[in-house]
Short mmCIF file of C-alpha atoms in Angstrom, two decimals:
data_model
loop_
_atom_site.label_atom_id
_atom_site.label_comp_id
_atom_site.label_asym_id
_atom_site.label_seq_id
_atom_site.Cartn_x
_atom_site.Cartn_y
_atom_site.Cartn_z
CA PHE E 1 -18.83 30.68 -6.14
CA ALA E 2 -19.24 29.25 -9.26
CA GLY E 3 -22.60 29.34 -11.16
CA ARG E 4 -23.36 27.91 -14.64
CA VAL E 5 -27.66 29.53 -16.29
CA GLY E 6 -28.07 27.03 -19.58
CA GLU E 7 -31.08 26.93 -21.77
CA GLU E 8 -31.41 25.09 -25.25
CA GLN E 9 -34.21 25.63 -28.20
CA GLY E 10 -35.07 22.03 -28.77
CA TYR E 11 -34.94 21.53 -33.29
CA MET E 12 -37.13 18.80 -33.81
CA TYR E 13 -41.06 20.63 -33.85
CA ASN E 14 -43.36 18.23 -31.95
CA GLU E 15 -47.26 18.45 -33.87
CA VAL E 16 -48.97 17.24 -31.12
CA LEU E 17 -47.84 19.39 -28.70
CA ASP E 18 -46.82 22.51 -31.21
CA ARG E 19 -43.90 22.76 -29.45
CA ASP E 20 -40.05 22.04 -30.10
CA GLU E 21 -38.58 19.66 -28.63
CA PRO E 22 -35.94 18.42 -27.23
CA ALA E 23 -35.43 21.85 -24.73
CA VAL E 24 -32.66 21.60 -21.97
CA ASP E 25 -32.99 24.05 -18.92
CA GLU E 26 -30.39 23.40 -16.12
CA GLU E 27 -28.49 25.16 -13.64
CA ALA E 28 -25.25 23.99 -11.74
CA TRP E 29 -24.19 26.12 -8.46
CA ARG E 30 -20.61 26.02 -6.43
CA LEU E 31 -19.62 27.31 -3.67
CA THR E 32 -16.28 26.11 -0.82
CA LEU E 33 -15.07 27.08 2.21
CA ALA E 34 -11.52 27.31 2.55
CA TYR E 35 -10.08 27.74 7.17
CA GLU E 36 -7.06 27.38 7.93
CA PRO E 37 -6.58 28.26 11.97
CA ASN E 38 -3.85 26.88 12.37
CA ASP E 39 -0.54 26.01 11.52
CA VAL E 40 -1.32 22.21 11.38
CA MET E 41 -5.04 21.92 10.12
CA ASN E 42 -6.33 24.01 7.30
CA SER E 43 -9.83 22.18 5.94
CA THR E 44 -12.16 23.20 2.71
CA LEU E 45 -16.47 22.48 1.66
CA LYS E 46 -17.13 22.12 -1.35
CA LEU E 47 -21.12 22.55 -1.43
CA GLU E 48 -22.65 21.88 -4.81
CA GLN E 49 -25.90 21.35 -6.39
CA SER E 50 -27.64 20.79 -10.62
CA LYS E 51 -29.61 20.86 -12.01
CA ARG E 52 -31.49 20.06 -15.29
CA ASN E 53 -35.05 19.95 -17.10
CA GLN E 54 -35.43 18.13 -20.46
CA THR E 55 -38.82 17.89 -22.98
CA GLY E 56 -39.45 15.83 -25.56
CA ARG E 57 -37.01 13.75 -26.98
CA THR E 58 -34.93 12.89 -30.39
CA PHE E 59 -37.11 9.85 -31.70
CA GLU E 60 -38.66 10.69 -35.16
CA MET E 61 -41.07 8.18 -36.25
CA ILE E 62 -39.60 7.85 -40.31
CA ARG E 63 -41.59 4.05 -41.50
CA ASP E 64 -45.13 4.18 -42.11
CA SER E 65 -46.73 1.48 -38.85
CA ALA E 66 -50.58 0.41 -38.31
CA LEU E 67 -50.58 3.81 -35.95
CA THR E 68 -49.10 6.41 -38.38
CA ARG E 69 -51.91 4.75 -41.51
CA CYS E 70 -54.47 5.49 -39.07
CA SER E 71 -53.41 8.84 -37.43
CA GLY E 72 -52.06 10.04 -40.72
CA GLU E 73 -48.03 11.02 -39.15
CA ASP E 74 -45.76 12.54 -41.20
CA THR E 75 -43.02 9.23 -41.10
CA GLU E 76 -40.28 11.42 -43.92
CA MET E 77 -37.38 12.59 -41.68
CA ASN E 78 -37.26 15.74 -41.13
CA ARG E 79 -37.10 16.24 -37.68
CA ARG E 80 -41.41 16.42 -37.05
CA ARG E 81 -42.89 14.25 -34.75
CA ALA E 82 -45.89 14.09 -33.13
CA ALA E 83 -44.96 12.18 -29.14
CA ASP E 84 -48.56 12.89 -27.77
CA ALA E 85 -47.78 12.12 -24.68
CA PRO E 86 -45.56 15.31 -21.85
CA GLU E 87 -42.35 13.76 -22.55
CA GLU E 88 -39.55 15.49 -19.47
CA GLY E 89 -36.58 14.15 -17.94
CA ASP E 90 -35.93 16.34 -14.36
CA ILE E 91 -32.22 15.79 -12.23
CA ASP E 92 -31.76 16.99 -8.94
CA THR E 93 -27.97 16.34 -8.16
CA TYR E 94 -26.21 17.09 -4.53
CA ASN E 95 -22.43 16.61 -3.32
CA ALA E 96 -20.93 18.01 -0.08
CA THR E 97 -17.29 17.32 0.53
CA LEU E 98 -15.20 18.52 3.37
CA ASN E 99 -11.39 18.16 3.22
CA ILE E 100 -9.60 18.22 6.72
CA ASP E 101 -5.56 18.08 6.43
CA TRP E 102 -3.22 17.75 9.88
CA ASN E 103 0.71 18.01 9.75
CA PHE E 104 2.97 17.27 11.14
CA GLU E 105 6.19 16.49 11.66
CA ALA E 106 5.71 12.69 11.24
CA GLY E 107 3.71 13.23 8.43
CA THR E 108 -0.19 13.93 6.90
CA LEU E 109 -3.10 12.78 8.28
CA THR E 110 -6.06 13.40 5.93
CA SER E 111 -9.04 12.68 6.54
CA VAL E 112 -11.98 12.93 3.50
CA THR E 113 -15.86 12.96 4.23
CA SER E 114 -18.27 13.15 1.27
CA GLN E 115 -22.36 12.85 0.84
CA THR E 116 -23.75 12.94 -3.19
CA GLY E 117 -27.30 12.05 -4.72
CA TYR E 118 -29.35 13.43 -6.66
CA GLU E 119 -32.94 12.51 -7.63
CA SER E 120 -34.58 11.72 -10.62
CA ALA E 121 -37.74 11.37 -12.68
CA ASP E 122 -38.87 10.50 -17.01
CA LEU E 123 -41.16 10.43 -18.77
CA PHE E 124 -41.24 8.82 -22.36
CA ASP E 125 -43.95 8.20 -24.70
CA ALA E 126 -42.34 4.83 -26.07
CA ASP E 127 -44.63 4.32 -29.54
CA SER E 128 -43.25 8.20 -30.27
CA SER E 129 -46.66 8.47 -32.08
CA SER E 130 -50.59 10.67 -31.56
CA PHE E 131 -52.01 7.17 -30.04
CA ASP E 132 -51.78 6.76 -26.23
CA THR E 133 -50.81 3.48 -26.58
CA LEU E 134 -47.92 3.13 -24.48
CA TYR E 135 -46.08 5.69 -21.70
CA ILE E 136 -43.02 4.94 -19.39
CA PHE E 137 -43.13 6.75 -16.38
CA GLY E 138 -39.53 5.99 -13.57
CA THR E 139 -38.25 7.31 -11.05
CA GLU E 140 -35.00 7.33 -8.87
CA ASP E 141 -34.16 7.84 -5.71
CA TYR E 142 -29.60 7.82 -4.73
CA ASP E 143 -27.88 8.49 -2.11
CA GLN E 144 -24.71 8.46 -1.21
CA PHE E 145 -21.90 8.99 2.53
CA SER E 146 -18.08 7.66 1.79
CA GLN E 147 -15.43 8.38 4.42
CA GLU E 148 -11.76 8.69 4.10
CA LEU E 149 -9.00 8.27 6.22
CA ARG E 150 -5.64 8.50 5.10
CA PHE E 151 -2.22 9.28 6.75
CA THR E 152 1.46 9.78 4.43
CA SER E 153 4.22 9.92 4.84
CA PRO E 154 7.26 12.96 4.79
CA THR E 155 8.51 13.01 1.31
CA GLY E 156 12.43 12.97 -0.07
CA GLY E 157 12.46 10.12 2.51
CA PHE E 158 14.75 6.52 2.28
CA VAL E 159 10.39 5.46 2.38
CA GLU E 160 7.47 7.38 1.98
CA TYR E 161 4.26 5.37 2.20
CA ILE E 162 0.81 6.39 2.37
CA ALA E 163 -2.46 4.14 4.44
CA GLY E 164 -5.41 5.15 5.46
CA VAL E 165 -8.57 3.23 5.20
CA PHE E 166 -12.29 3.59 3.31
CA TYR E 167 -15.79 3.25 3.95
CA GLN E 168 -18.50 3.77 2.18
CA GLU E 169 -22.02 3.09 1.99
CA ASN E 170 -25.64 3.90 -0.42
CA ASN E 171 -29.27 3.30 -1.49
CA LEU E 172 -30.91 3.11 -5.11
CA HIS E 173 -34.81 2.99 -4.72
CA PHE E 174 -36.19 2.49 -7.80
CA PHE E 175 -39.59 2.80 -9.41
CA GLU E 176 -40.85 2.05 -13.60
CA GLU E 177 -43.90 1.38 -15.19
CA GLY E 178 -45.17 1.44 -18.72
CA PRO E 179 -49.27 0.28 -18.66
CA LEU E 180 -50.40 -1.03 -21.32
CA LYS E 181 -53.48 0.87 -23.11
CA VAL E 182 -55.96 -1.64 -25.01
CA ARG E 183 -57.94 0.72 -26.84
CA ASN E 184 -59.64 1.19 -30.92
CA GLY E 185 -56.70 1.04 -33.08
CA GLY E 186 -55.89 -0.63 -36.36
CA VAL E 187 -53.17 -2.97 -34.92
CA SER E 188 -51.32 -4.42 -38.65
CA PRO E 189 -49.83 -1.87 -41.47
CA THR E 190 -53.29 -2.76 -43.11
CA GLY E 191 -54.83 0.32 -42.55
CA ASN E 192 -57.39 -0.97 -41.10
CA CYS E 193 -58.31 1.74 -38.02
CA THR E 194 -61.54 0.08 -36.88
CA ILE E 195 -60.65 -2.64 -35.27
CA ASP E 196 -61.22 -3.45 -31.94
CA THR E 197 -58.02 -5.42 -29.62
CA GLN E 198 -60.30 -5.11 -27.06
CA VAL E 199 -62.50 -7.43 -28.24
CA ILE E 200 -59.07 -9.10 -29.41
CA VAL E 201 -57.40 -9.75 -26.26
CA ASP E 202 -60.35 -11.20 -25.09
CA THR E 203 -60.85 -13.66 -27.70
CA PHE E 204 -56.50 -14.87 -27.46
CA ILE E 205 -57.70 -15.49 -23.76
CA ASP E 206 -60.70 -17.15 -23.97
CA ARG E 207 -58.31 -19.63 -26.67
#
C-alpha cells in the first residue's frame, strides 16, 4: 500500500476574490495484492485512485485594454490578477489492473485485464478580468477497458516466440460551454465606460 498527499499555496494574488492562486490539493493511493495458490499460477491486482483540485490560474493582464481601463485594474507584471470567476479545476482518476500468469512446460500464458478512466471539471475566466463577460466551463468523463492474452515460449531454445491478442474499448463524454454576457462597459480602448454594448449589438443585427 502506498499513498501521497500534497498541497501547494498559490504565488499570485487575486485582488477580486482575495486569495492566492493557483492553490493545489492532491492525493494519490495505490493498493497492490498478490495471490499465488500453487506453482503454476500467480496473480497481481493493482488498484489506483487519485484526486487533484486547483483553484485559480496564472494568467495575468499586463497590458491596458477597454476592460482594464474601465475597471482600473493593475496591469503591471507583479503576480497580481483580478479574475472575478471562481476558477477551479478538478480531476479524479482510477485504474484497476489484474495480471495472471500460468506457467507450463510449453511456455507461459499471461492475462492482463485493465479498467481505467477519469472525470474532470474545469471553470476558466476567459476574459481574466473583473468584468463578468466570458467564462468557459467544461467536463470530461472517460472510461477504458482492455484485455490482453499473451503466450510466451520458454527462453534459451533454438526458437523463441510470443503470440497474443489484444482488445480495447473506450468512451469519452465531453461538454463545454462559454456564454458571452453582453453588458454595459467599454468596447474600445478609449476609457469610455458608459457605452451600452447591448444597443451596439442590436444596431449591428438590424443592419
